Each structure stands twice: as C-alpha cells, then as structure tokens.
XYZ file of C-alpha atoms in Angstrom:
685
model
C 40.595 14.973 12.938
C 37.408 16.958 13.356
C 35.601 18.614 10.563
C 32.816 20.915 11.550
C 30.196 22.276 9.071
C 28.573 25.576 10.045
C 26.137 26.608 7.372
C 28.470 27.438 4.412
C 31.735 27.418 6.438
C 33.912 24.690 7.713
C 36.544 24.459 10.491
C 39.285 21.850 11.170
C 40.596 20.585 14.511
C 43.068 17.948 15.624
C 44.838 17.916 12.300
C 47.595 15.615 13.603
C 45.149 12.737 14.266
C 45.190 10.481 11.265
C 43.446 7.344 12.454
C 40.227 8.950 13.844
C 38.232 11.466 11.934
C 34.737 12.930 12.274
C 32.359 15.054 10.155
C 29.765 17.052 12.227
C 27.167 19.790 11.928
C 27.901 22.706 14.155
C 24.300 22.953 15.295
C 23.761 19.244 15.785
C 25.181 16.247 17.678
C 26.371 13.541 17.427
C 28.574 13.517 14.357
C 27.262 12.715 10.883
C 30.164 10.354 10.253
C 32.928 8.892 12.558
C 35.707 6.778 11.294
C 38.227 4.769 13.439
C 40.676 2.027 12.753
C 38.366 -0.587 14.170
C 35.241 0.942 12.509
C 36.161 2.673 9.334
C 33.306 4.712 7.986
C 34.282 4.225 4.306
C 35.323 1.055 2.512
C 35.907 0.189 -1.137
C 36.482 -2.989 -3.063
C 35.745 -5.091 -6.037
C 32.885 -7.362 -6.987
C 31.222 -9.081 -9.930
C 27.500 -8.708 -10.514
C 25.010 -10.800 -12.495
C 21.780 -9.102 -13.695
C 18.942 -10.642 -15.605
C 15.680 -9.133 -16.775
C 12.283 -10.516 -17.797
C 9.779 -7.831 -18.997
C 11.226 -5.172 -16.694
C 11.604 -7.337 -13.703
C 15.237 -7.762 -12.639
C 17.168 -10.382 -10.716
C 20.428 -8.991 -9.345
C 23.162 -10.970 -7.581
C 26.590 -9.824 -6.440
C 29.779 -11.760 -5.851
C 32.086 -9.631 -3.694
C 35.819 -10.114 -4.184
C 37.204 -7.623 -1.715
C 36.140 -5.020 0.877
C 38.867 -2.750 2.269
C 38.273 -0.386 5.083
C 39.927 3.031 4.720
C 40.465 4.535 8.265
C 43.785 6.403 7.728
C 43.860 10.086 6.652
C 46.663 11.120 4.324
C 47.752 14.295 2.464
C 45.396 16.711 4.100
C 45.191 20.176 2.534
C 42.867 23.088 2.943
C 42.184 25.938 0.616
C 39.606 28.645 1.442
C 36.395 26.819 2.314
C 37.493 23.440 0.885
C 39.320 20.521 2.447
C 40.904 17.651 0.506
C 42.475 14.405 1.847
C 43.051 10.822 0.963
C 42.082 7.607 2.704
C 44.305 4.489 3.052
C 43.845 1.052 4.661
C 47.075 1.332 6.669
C 49.583 4.071 7.652
C 52.138 2.721 5.089
C 49.925 1.652 2.210
C 48.975 3.676 -0.918
C 45.839 5.841 -0.725
C 42.804 4.258 -2.250
C 40.365 7.247 -2.365
C 40.659 11.002 -2.526
C 37.946 13.096 -0.856
C 37.140 16.696 -1.614
C 34.719 18.503 0.661
C 33.205 21.828 -0.568
C 29.939 23.775 -0.266
C 27.624 24.053 -3.279
C 23.838 24.356 -3.975
C 22.870 24.915 -0.286
C 24.763 21.712 0.807
C 28.128 20.125 1.432
C 29.491 17.835 -1.362
C 31.957 15.223 -0.413
C 33.412 14.207 -3.842
C 35.230 10.856 -4.358
C 38.119 10.028 -6.748
C 39.421 6.435 -6.781
C 43.110 6.190 -6.756
C 44.017 2.495 -6.829
C 43.026 -0.723 -8.648
C 39.813 -1.541 -10.444
C 37.625 -0.442 -7.603
C 33.867 -0.945 -8.331
C 32.284 -1.270 -4.834
C 31.712 1.335 -2.246
C 30.419 1.473 1.287
C 29.787 4.438 3.654
C 28.260 4.456 7.141
C 26.545 7.511 8.465
C 25.774 7.674 12.129
C 22.181 7.244 13.298
C 20.149 7.253 16.490
C 17.503 4.684 17.580
C 14.878 7.401 17.422
C 15.732 8.475 13.843
C 13.160 8.213 11.112
C 13.979 8.197 7.483
C 11.990 9.329 4.460
C 12.459 9.514 0.643
C 14.213 6.928 -1.408
C 12.483 8.325 -4.519
C 8.886 7.082 -4.962
C 8.246 4.173 -2.513
C 4.934 2.542 -2.416
C 4.973 0.233 0.540
C 7.024 2.095 3.086
C 6.698 5.694 4.266
C 9.161 5.682 7.122
C 12.117 3.770 5.739
C 13.587 2.777 9.139
C 14.244 -0.964 9.659
C 14.513 -1.878 5.975
C 16.980 -1.708 3.065
C 16.044 -0.125 -0.263
C 17.878 -1.143 -3.448
C 18.110 1.784 -5.938
C 17.424 0.258 -9.308
C 14.566 1.345 -11.633
C 12.275 -1.464 -12.615
C 8.708 -2.544 -12.922
C 7.207 -2.436 -9.499
C 5.636 -5.787 -9.935
C 2.094 -6.982 -9.354
C 1.029 -7.386 -5.719
C 4.411 -6.346 -4.160
C 3.784 -8.181 -0.945
C 5.140 -11.719 -0.788
C 2.418 -12.766 1.662
C -0.600 -11.974 -0.578
C -2.258 -14.375 -2.997
C -1.958 -11.949 -5.871
C 1.782 -11.545 -5.364
C 2.248 -15.290 -5.158
C 0.128 -15.886 -8.324
C 2.287 -13.387 -10.193
C 5.478 -15.169 -9.095
C 4.142 -18.460 -10.186
C 3.112 -17.022 -13.587
C 6.242 -15.202 -14.629
C 8.126 -13.905 -11.579
C 6.512 -10.544 -12.016
C 5.429 -9.836 -8.505
C 7.994 -7.331 -7.187
C 8.627 -6.594 -3.564
C 8.242 -3.753 -1.047
C 11.229 -1.854 -2.522
C 10.567 -2.278 -6.288
C 9.657 0.971 -7.953
C 9.855 2.844 -11.236
C 11.417 5.798 -9.521
C 14.076 4.969 -6.937
C 16.512 7.687 -5.834
C 19.424 7.392 -3.441
C 18.182 10.375 -1.459
C 16.568 10.536 1.993
C 15.883 12.973 4.772
C 15.839 12.269 8.561
C 13.742 13.318 11.449
C 16.843 15.301 12.564
C 16.553 17.569 9.579
C 19.369 16.029 7.512
C 19.171 15.556 3.677
C 21.536 12.929 2.153
C 22.148 12.010 -1.401
C 24.513 9.429 -2.825
C 25.490 10.753 -6.294
C 25.718 7.710 -8.496
C 23.578 6.065 -11.204
C 25.043 2.632 -10.361
C 23.098 0.056 -8.441
C 22.982 1.318 -4.872
C 21.407 0.318 -1.580
C 20.100 2.552 1.270
C 20.183 0.279 4.413
C 18.378 1.490 7.468
C 18.259 -1.782 9.338
C 20.896 -0.975 12.028
C 19.837 1.713 14.515
C 23.480 2.708 15.033
C 24.188 3.773 11.458
C 22.850 4.026 7.898
C 24.974 2.203 5.341
C 25.031 3.459 1.730
C 26.613 1.233 -0.857
C 26.979 1.122 -4.617
C 28.385 -0.986 -7.504
C 30.728 1.847 -8.387
C 32.631 4.561 -6.678
C 30.115 7.354 -6.495
C 30.747 10.761 -7.709
C 30.086 11.997 -4.206
C 27.945 12.234 -1.094
C 25.763 15.294 -0.636
C 24.776 16.489 2.830
C 22.423 19.220 3.865
C 20.561 20.387 6.958
C 17.928 22.936 7.793
C 16.050 24.249 10.888
C 12.775 22.320 10.058
C 11.759 19.302 8.146
C 9.894 21.388 5.627
C 13.060 23.539 5.144
C 15.029 20.320 4.595
C 12.664 19.282 1.838
C 13.190 22.667 0.291
C 16.878 21.896 -0.231
C 15.878 19.443 -3.009
C 15.138 22.429 -5.269
C 18.733 23.520 -5.219
C 20.037 19.963 -5.614
C 17.647 18.618 -8.309
C 15.407 21.371 -9.546
C 11.586 21.785 -9.492
C 8.607 21.646 -11.855
C 6.908 24.705 -13.328
C 3.269 25.234 -12.456
C 0.889 23.185 -14.617
C -1.082 25.128 -17.229
C -4.517 26.300 -16.386
C -6.281 23.932 -18.826
C -5.005 20.881 -16.954
C -6.494 22.031 -13.631
C -9.879 22.811 -15.138
C -11.482 19.409 -15.031
C -10.837 15.817 -15.556
C -8.784 14.145 -18.286
C -10.875 11.180 -19.437
C -8.814 8.108 -20.336
C -10.839 6.488 -23.162
C -10.001 4.126 -25.990
C -11.642 2.083 -28.723
C -11.832 4.439 -31.727
C -13.404 7.645 -32.877
C -16.970 6.600 -32.619
C -16.728 5.009 -29.113
C -14.585 7.814 -27.709
C -16.770 10.657 -28.966
C -19.855 8.991 -27.704
C -18.406 8.675 -24.189
C -17.260 12.268 -24.286
C -20.809 13.443 -25.196
C -22.218 11.142 -22.470
C -19.884 12.678 -19.866
C -20.627 16.308 -20.966
C -24.392 15.619 -20.788
C -23.887 14.387 -17.162
C -22.178 17.747 -16.454
C -18.558 16.504 -16.223
C -16.029 19.289 -16.542
C -13.516 18.051 -19.178
C -9.943 19.280 -19.245
C -9.005 16.746 -21.879
C -9.428 13.455 -23.528
C -6.527 10.929 -23.300
C -6.417 8.016 -25.859
C -3.453 5.723 -25.225
C -4.440 3.543 -28.113
C -4.177 6.353 -30.797
C -1.476 4.066 -32.326
C -3.793 1.079 -32.593
C -4.585 -1.725 -30.169
C -2.493 -4.871 -29.598
C -4.189 -7.617 -27.627
C -2.031 -9.930 -25.426
C -2.836 -12.287 -22.569
C -1.926 -9.509 -20.228
C -4.754 -7.407 -21.631
C -5.153 -4.436 -23.993
C -1.694 -3.134 -25.174
C -0.632 -0.821 -27.924
C 1.179 -0.949 -31.328
C 4.294 1.126 -30.525
C 5.098 2.612 -33.895
C 3.920 6.208 -33.041
C 1.630 7.063 -35.896
C -2.068 7.539 -35.823
C -4.074 4.365 -36.551
C -6.558 5.874 -39.105
C -8.583 2.663 -39.170
C -9.326 2.849 -35.487
C -9.524 6.649 -35.429
C -10.937 7.900 -38.769
C -11.551 11.640 -38.881
C -9.546 12.065 -35.682
C -7.625 15.274 -36.509
C -10.907 17.076 -37.263
C -12.386 15.862 -34.054
C -9.391 17.010 -31.985
C -9.725 20.456 -33.498
C -13.391 20.571 -32.727
C -12.670 19.689 -29.051
C -9.831 22.284 -28.862
C -12.261 24.937 -30.056
C -14.548 23.972 -27.083
C -11.729 24.052 -24.625
C -11.047 20.327 -24.449
C -7.447 19.211 -24.984
C -6.248 15.952 -26.468
C -3.497 13.803 -24.917
C -1.844 10.589 -26.138
C 0.808 8.032 -25.307
C 4.439 7.358 -26.174
C 7.492 5.534 -24.773
C 11.174 5.049 -25.833
C 10.583 1.717 -27.558
C 9.750 0.774 -31.184
C 7.820 -2.413 -32.059
C 9.950 -4.502 -34.441
C 7.306 -4.753 -37.157
C 6.928 -1.087 -37.633
C 8.466 1.455 -40.000
C 10.151 3.495 -37.258
C 11.952 0.429 -36.019
C 13.255 -0.239 -39.591
C 14.456 3.370 -39.898
C 16.152 3.238 -36.463
C 17.790 -0.057 -37.224
C 19.171 1.095 -40.508
C 20.563 4.312 -39.103
C 22.130 2.464 -36.057
C 19.928 4.422 -33.587
C 19.069 1.314 -31.442
C 20.675 -0.190 -28.419
C 22.771 -3.176 -29.629
C 23.604 -6.734 -28.572
C 27.077 -8.149 -28.215
C 26.567 -9.491 -31.744
C 25.984 -5.893 -32.949
C 22.359 -6.485 -33.703
C 19.319 -4.423 -32.357
C 18.649 -5.565 -28.810
C 15.100 -6.860 -28.825
C 13.148 -6.840 -25.530
C 10.127 -8.929 -24.824
C 7.313 -6.710 -23.551
C 4.810 -9.516 -23.305
C 4.208 -11.331 -26.556
C 5.712 -8.531 -28.707
C 9.278 -7.436 -29.199
C 10.674 -3.908 -29.337
C 13.983 -2.150 -29.965
C 15.213 0.608 -27.727
C 16.297 3.990 -28.940
C 19.904 4.647 -27.787
C 19.430 7.862 -25.774
C 23.122 8.220 -25.490
C 23.601 8.401 -29.261
C 23.251 12.051 -30.164
C 22.019 11.434 -33.632
C 19.436 8.931 -32.319
C 18.435 11.375 -29.573
C 17.888 14.250 -32.065
C 15.979 11.870 -34.427
C 13.613 10.748 -31.692
C 13.018 14.380 -30.538
C 11.928 15.018 -34.103
C 9.685 11.999 -34.216
C 7.873 13.026 -31.063
C 7.598 16.677 -32.158
C 6.123 15.588 -35.511
C 3.844 12.764 -34.327
C 2.670 14.182 -30.990
C 2.878 17.928 -30.878
C 2.125 18.521 -34.499
C -0.568 15.922 -34.242
C -2.468 18.212 -31.859
C -1.490 16.694 -28.580
C -1.393 18.967 -25.460
C 0.239 16.233 -23.408
C 1.003 12.486 -23.294
C 1.844 9.615 -20.998
C 5.623 9.339 -21.367
C 5.666 5.695 -20.238
C 8.452 3.321 -19.265
C 12.173 4.100 -19.306
C 13.139 1.284 -16.869
C 13.841 -1.638 -19.223
C 17.623 -1.007 -20.240
C 19.228 -4.461 -19.883
C 22.521 -4.775 -18.032
C 24.188 -6.487 -21.012
C 23.171 -3.843 -23.586
C 25.825 -2.265 -25.809
C 25.515 1.465 -25.901
C 26.847 4.401 -27.921
C 30.368 5.326 -26.930
C 30.851 1.993 -25.158
C 28.979 3.359 -22.143
C 28.609 0.975 -19.250
C 25.006 -0.335 -19.223
C 25.095 -1.032 -15.475
C 25.634 2.571 -14.627
C 23.478 3.786 -17.611
C 20.385 1.883 -16.387
C 19.318 4.130 -13.594
C 20.287 7.218 -15.737
C 17.893 6.083 -18.573
C 14.668 7.511 -17.081
C 16.331 10.845 -16.581
C 17.463 10.831 -20.242
C 13.886 9.931 -21.257
C 12.482 12.835 -19.268
C 15.099 15.211 -20.796
C 14.250 14.055 -24.292
C 10.589 14.858 -23.714
C 11.584 18.210 -22.193
C 13.672 18.892 -25.306
C 10.637 18.131 -27.515
C 8.733 20.860 -25.768
C 11.576 23.315 -26.115
C 12.055 22.466 -29.831
C 8.269 23.086 -30.429
C 7.980 26.119 -28.251
C 5.329 24.441 -26.132
C 7.002 24.431 -22.712
C 4.432 25.262 -20.004
C 1.529 24.450 -22.311
C 2.039 20.780 -23.286
C 2.460 18.312 -20.389
C 4.083 14.887 -20.676
C 3.732 12.790 -17.523
C 6.089 10.073 -16.306
C 6.227 6.980 -14.103
C 10.010 6.378 -14.118
C 12.745 8.675 -12.816
C 15.887 9.314 -10.899
C 17.898 12.152 -9.507
C 17.545 15.028 -12.024
C 14.119 14.025 -13.348
C 12.688 16.837 -11.265
C 13.975 19.559 -13.647
C 12.764 17.800 -16.712
C 9.421 16.174 -15.836
C 6.461 18.629 -15.338
C 4.350 15.939 -13.940
C 4.598 12.372 -12.456
C 1.915 9.781 -12.170
C 2.097 6.987 -9.600
C 2.477 4.087 -12.070
C 0.373 0.879 -12.501
C -1.390 0.180 -9.248
C -3.610 -2.851 -8.873
C -7.217 -2.082 -9.078
C -7.931 -2.985 -5.474
C -7.518 -1.810 -1.914
C -4.140 -3.602 -1.183
C -1.810 -1.600 0.986
C 1.250 -2.402 -1.080
C -0.090 -2.104 -4.629
C -3.658 -0.692 -4.618
C -5.273 2.630 -3.731
C -3.300 3.122 -0.518
C -0.051 2.466 -2.251
C -0.826 5.211 -4.786
C -1.128 7.805 -2.023
C 2.116 6.493 -0.307
C 3.952 6.779 -3.600
C 2.772 10.350 -4.278
C 3.773 11.523 -0.780
C 7.252 9.923 -0.914
C 7.957 11.222 -4.352
C 7.236 14.747 -3.080
C 9.774 14.434 -0.330
C 12.515 13.950 -2.918
C 11.661 16.950 -5.109
C 8.719 15.741 -7.234
C 5.994 18.108 -6.031
C 3.533 17.532 -8.895
C 2.035 14.067 -9.257
C -1.233 12.211 -9.610
C -2.506 8.621 -10.144
C -4.766 6.568 -12.493
C -8.292 6.884 -11.061
C -9.406 3.344 -10.436
C -5.883 1.812 -10.865
C -4.513 -0.017 -13.822
C -3.670 -3.746 -13.252
C -6.369 -6.344 -13.139
C -4.751 -9.859 -12.985
C -5.199 -13.049 -10.864
C -8.779 -12.188 -9.838
C -8.369 -8.531 -9.190
C -11.298 -6.578 -10.547
C -12.258 -2.998 -9.685
C -15.807 -2.277 -8.546
C -17.807 0.922 -8.407
C -16.880 1.558 -4.717
C -13.206 1.436 -5.332
C -13.551 3.738 -8.486
C -15.543 6.327 -6.499
C -13.141 6.338 -3.507
C -10.143 6.788 -5.984
C -12.024 9.596 -7.587
C -12.332 11.400 -4.182
C -8.619 11.172 -3.689
C -7.962 12.465 -7.213
C -10.213 15.505 -6.710
C -7.639 16.740 -4.103
C -4.529 16.104 -6.222
C -3.071 18.428 -8.843
C -4.484 16.508 -11.727
C -7.620 14.304 -12.237
C -7.226 11.582 -14.882
C -9.082 8.328 -15.439
C -7.782 5.078 -16.831
C -9.873 2.176 -18.264
C -7.136 -0.283 -17.111
C -5.378 -3.210 -18.784
C -8.676 -5.155 -19.148
C -11.400 -2.578 -19.607
C -14.209 -5.028 -20.260
C -13.579 -6.801 -16.984
C -13.597 -3.756 -14.772
C -16.134 -1.092 -13.673
C -16.183 2.011 -15.893
C -17.927 5.209 -15.063
C -19.814 5.250 -18.299
C -21.683 2.140 -17.103
C -23.494 4.017 -14.344
C -25.492 7.277 -14.444
C -25.029 7.930 -10.721
C -21.239 7.463 -11.089
C -21.137 10.038 -13.890
C -23.087 12.468 -11.708
C -20.431 11.921 -8.925
C -17.715 12.388 -11.446
C -19.259 15.727 -12.542
C -19.585 16.847 -8.915
C -15.917 16.135 -8.195
C -14.750 17.807 -11.377
C -16.665 20.945 -10.349
C -15.017 20.861 -6.929
C -11.592 20.462 -8.419
C -12.263 23.271 -10.819
C -13.250 25.605 -7.813
C -10.046 24.630 -6.128
C -8.160 25.965 -9.093
C -7.045 29.329 -7.616
C -5.715 27.567 -4.496
C -4.015 24.836 -6.490
C -2.254 27.317 -8.669
C -0.872 29.210 -5.740
C 0.360 25.934 -4.145
C 1.879 24.877 -7.454
C 3.736 28.086 -7.619
C 5.014 27.593 -4.137
C 6.306 24.147 -5.182
C 8.178 25.841 -8.150
C 9.615 28.654 -5.984
C 10.445 26.682 -2.779
C 10.450 22.931 -3.569
C 7.724 22.161 -1.138
C 5.367 19.592 -2.745
C 1.693 20.278 -3.469
C 0.737 17.037 -1.623
C 2.534 17.176 1.717
C 2.842 14.568 4.583
C 1.155 16.167 7.530
C 4.300 16.023 9.591
C 5.765 18.833 7.334
C 3.243 21.264 8.819
C 3.464 20.001 12.422
C 6.581 18.017 13.365
C 5.984 18.566 17.027
C 3.335 15.916 17.091
C 5.009 12.490 17.243
C 1.795 10.719 16.126
C 2.075 12.443 12.653
C 5.553 11.126 11.864
C 4.204 7.781 10.623
C 1.051 9.222 9.082
C 0.773 8.628 5.349
C -2.953 7.828 4.929
C -3.769 11.557 5.031
C -1.942 14.662 3.733
C -2.257 18.375 3.336
C -2.890 19.843 -0.080
C -0.701 22.881 0.313
C -0.635 24.381 3.795
C -4.327 24.801 4.581
C -6.287 21.790 3.257
C -6.190 18.493 5.188
C -7.402 15.453 3.202
C -7.990 11.989 4.703
C -9.208 9.853 1.835
C -11.081 6.556 2.545
C -8.680 3.715 1.655
C -10.522 0.632 2.769
C -13.669 -0.956 1.397
C -17.170 -0.840 2.874
C -16.088 2.069 5.143
C -18.395 4.969 6.002
C -16.169 6.774 8.604
C -12.571 7.106 9.289
C -10.173 8.276 12.021
C -8.246 11.461 11.449
C -5.376 13.000 13.398
C -5.486 16.782 13.177
C -2.304 18.804 13.115
C -1.833 21.871 15.310
C -4.223 24.739 14.879
C -7.972 24.933 14.373
C -9.592 23.050 11.544
C -13.007 23.222 9.980
C -14.665 20.105 8.574
C -15.545 20.889 4.985
C -18.870 19.128 4.689
C -20.419 20.052 8.053
C -18.777 23.341 8.868
C -17.909 22.085 12.337
C -14.626 23.462 13.903
C -12.117 21.304 15.776
C -8.933 21.990 17.695
C -5.710 20.277 16.448
C -3.640 17.744 18.185
C -6.652 15.462 18.586
C -7.716 12.266 16.955
C -11.381 12.043 15.885
C -13.655 9.814 13.886
C -15.771 11.493 11.286
C -18.521 10.251 8.949
C -17.296 9.615 5.382
C -20.068 8.601 3.050
C -19.154 8.161 -0.590
C -18.725 11.690 -2.020
C -17.665 13.187 1.269
C -14.132 12.012 2.221
C -12.803 13.674 5.469
C -11.549 17.125 4.360
C -10.725 19.988 6.697
C -9.534 23.530 5.987
C -7.564 25.729 8.403
C -9.712 28.106 10.258
C -8.890 31.763 9.454
C -6.691 30.850 6.463
C -6.536 33.288 3.465
C -8.580 30.906 1.304
C -11.279 30.102 3.815
C -14.037 31.801 1.622
C -12.966 29.681 -1.296
C -13.192 26.536 0.806
C -16.532 27.520 2.261
C -17.869 28.061 -1.265
C -16.900 24.617 -2.414
C -20.164 23.134 -1.098
C -22.159 25.403 -3.431
C -20.437 23.992 -6.472
C -19.966 20.359 -5.453
C-alpha cells in the first residue's frame, strides 16, 4: 500500500498489498516511512520502568518485557481526506494498533489507538538519508545538529558541567550526581526538523527518545502509546520552522518597557538595591527594570544564596519596599520578582495548601516533600482544579497586586515519578506535562488580572504547548564560564535550538548563574556575555548563586560605563526588535535565527551555531572564548556592512575581524530597510 501526501490531500495506491506499506510526500523522495514484514516501521510492547530523583536530577532505567513488530495492514477504510487502518503482527492475529491519518493545522496527523493488551511501549522508524541533518529537540545546549546522537525527552535539571570529560562535571558527579549530560535540559520536546524540510513531532508527554544514531532511519520511542505522530513539510527550512506556529502557538510581542534597557538583577535588601540602582543610573545605564529574586527573604545553603519560598514580601530585608517600587514606576523603572510552583514546608502557604489537600501526595497520602538542597518543599498539584485556582489567586495577590511587572517563573521539572496526583493521574506521563501546566497557570494569572501583554513572566522549563503560554524564556542556569556545554557558548546554542521549535523570544542570565567546583566569573566573561545580551530580545543581569565570589558590574566603574553603552545600543535597536518580535508572533520565525534559515544554500552554515541573525538583517557573531580579540565569521549570501567600521563585504566568504571588548562582530545587510537605524547605532553606543 502506498499513501502519498500532497499538501492537504492524500491518495492511495496498491490497496491489496497488506504486508508492505509506505508513507510519502508527493514532492519528496524517498518515503517518510516504509514498513515490511522483515523491517516493520512500527512496534509496540510492554515494559517496566524505574525512575529516581535527587534534586531534579533523574535516573531512569527500563526493563523491556516485549517488543512486537506490526507489519500487516488490516481493515483499511477511506473517508474524504482521511484514511484509517489497523496494524497486526501476523495475517491471522488480532490487530494491536489503529492508525487514523488526517490533515490538521498545516500538517498530517497520524493518530494512534491501542487495541490489545496493556501496551505501554512504542517504537516508530522514519526513513533518513546519510546527508540528513536534524535540529530541534526543544532547548538543547550541547548539540545544534542532532545527527549521530540520541536525545531522551524528559524535563530535568540540566546539571552542572554537562560534559562527562570535564573536571567540573566529574566534581559534580562525585558530590551529588548532579552533573547532567549532553542531552539533559529543562525544556525537551519531541519535535525536530530536517535538512530536507520535514517537521516531525511525537505527540506524547511520556518519556520518549529521539534517536538519530543510524543514518538509515530515525527511531522515535516512548514509554506509552503516543496520541499521534505529526508530519509537516514546506519549500524552505524557514517555512518549515513557521509550521510550529500552527502546531504549538507563538508568543506575543514583548511590551515596550522591557526592550527599553536592562533589567538589573540585584538582591540584599532595600538599602543595598537602591544604592546600586542609583549607582547604575549615575553611570548612564538605561534601566528597564529592577529584578529582586530574594524579595521573599534569603536562605543560605552550601550551594549558595537561595530563597525562602513562601511568596510574601520579607519586610525585614525590604522595609519600605512598596513605596520604593512606586517611585521607580513613576520614573519608568519596572519591578520584577521571582516565584515557582513549590512551597517551603515551614511557611504559612504550605500549611494552608496541606490542610486543603492542594499538594502532590505520597503513597501514604501525605504531602510529598522534595529536597531542594537543605530545605524541603511541597508541590502544588496543578491537576487539582481547586489547587490550581488557589495558586492563581496567590500569584495574582502576591505578585501582580504587589507591583510586579514580571517575574522569573522558575522550575517546573521536579515532579517525581512516584507522586500521587489528583484524579489518580499517572505521574510518569504527567512529568513532562508539568512545565506546560506551570506556564499555563502563569498565563491565567495575567488573564485574571488583566495584565496580559504588560506583565511578563519568564520560564526555563517547558514542553510542547509552552509556546502559547510563556511570553518569554530564559536559557536556565549556565555555569559562569566559557565551557561549550554549560557556559556562555551553551546559552547561545540553547536559545537558537529553542527558537527552532517555536520559542522565538528568549534571553539568558548575563554572566551566567552557577559557580561551583572552582568556577568563578571574571570581568571579561561578564562583558562578553553583556555583548551577546545586547543583541537578544531582553537584557537581564544575574548576580549568580554565590554573588560574593563572582565579578559584579557594580565593582568596576569601567564596566558600568560599558553596561550603559550597551543599554543605549539595545534601546536604539528597539524599533527593529519590535518589528522582528511581531514577525515571530505572526509567522513563527524566531527573533534569534540560526544563519542557515536565511541562506540554506551554503553548506558551511548548516553547522553554524556560534553566530546568528537577529531578525533577517543583523548578523551577530559574539565572542565566546577567553582572551580573544578577533574571531572568524562566515557571511551568508548578500552584501554585509561591518557595524563598527562601516566596511562592506560580499557574502559566502569567511573572514576574520577584530573584536575588542565592546565591539563584537556585528554586520547589517547592505541596502536593508533599517540600514539608517543600524548606521546611527554608533552615535548612541
């Protein structure tokens, strides 16, 4: 049997062939999927999993009990533009799986319905070619092209170091097993696109794996029968990325205030924060906002500076804070805070939630306490409608009514696999769903308070569907160093991969966050991270987990002047950024784009993820290595003007340009509509 997909129409041929079936695009060859008796494309089975968690780091093992190939087609029916059939292991056996193929949301959906036994394992092989490249997988920090590796889809802490060969990673493993690996991420998603302009999504929240190790095929597997397999194609790679809008949604443009300067991440109380704000303003820094993650009060642990998660203002640390927030607001400076879906067990909110049965439970029907590193927390059960509404109210009252214009909506990854949930929901399949529910809850807070489009929560965790709820991502907790897998370069890789799966608005902590096992950020790293941030949608600083041990811009007058310069530049980019953000909303093309999206005819650009285009007309090549005063740049097609010198270059060439601190390699497209704006940047920077 041959099924051919031609835009939004399908045709069937060879209907009498039951032991050999193919699925193909009319405009492409070879087939997407080819199943035979000796090589069935789809298999199902049963298995038993064992999952443990330590502070957001998971160990997952699987004991397979059966794997049954399904090569035989049974009970084929066609109605209009839909085809339905069943798959069986032999001609005479019962059917194990029903497939329903139909067109929806600019793509083809192959829906699955299990028909036999307690099936909880699934495998599907899609055909590949040796030259194929693969991108996506949610937000991936180590790999840009996914070919040659497998990627488990399970939201977790990324871990410290994330490369088993580095000393930092090995130290993290020795300490508490918290190192992570190349695939660990807060935001995995079983979605990828290929260099042959195909978009693929496995519709499941169960643990899944995208396996690109065999050049003949890509194997998708899951610890449950997925709802379906989504397939799409488009004429170009950029058009393929645009399909993510129809499938998952997009973010609205950010409010003007957030693009108007830097959000300074400060902490330590009213006196210290106001002094540093005054210091920054005197240096000429354009302030969009002030972000205090410790508004709830500090909590010191061996990891570093943590917070008391009870979600009320610590008036001892921040006396007179409400009045100060109002004064800032009158001067055009917004206030941002911090929240997450957990409640510390010594706080009043925990007691209320426990009494009302709003918390995730243990098998003994007690609140499930999770160790977050020397303090324990309960988890609000986001599947419990009453608990969900209660927490929406808590955030509306404590955050929005408290004067916040945004907040870091942290975490979402820690749901244990043995948790007991409302409605007896399966915790294994709820785990990857949890970050999406967390984003939706914050979205509902904005709707309930009428602040959508004005107040901006930002998230590190996610999954398929987060795109329509989270107005902004940030790249999570990078190490404050230059490491490829977990430092400054990893932040850029993460932002670019997130954009390819529908998250077009993102940013990172300027300077990184994690300082452990000898990692300490210095002035040079902070300044180079600042340069990258100036050419992203949002600039925001972070003092890190151990502020006293790391360089802070307030320590150095020259650094504050450079911060002021970059905030002026970012402000002047505002009109261009707003247009590009609107393009993301309308089309699904991310604000920060891998260079191949604008020039896929240059094979040298397909692996490039150390540079990017901001929108269509600004090429940015940040300096990602220490003690570097020049870097090599590959220019896409067209003519490009070096921002700092005004010199023009022809595309499809590789050149080395000087890159002193404060002047990262940046080029604008000659003759573009915004060339005057780009030319004027020098006058304000």
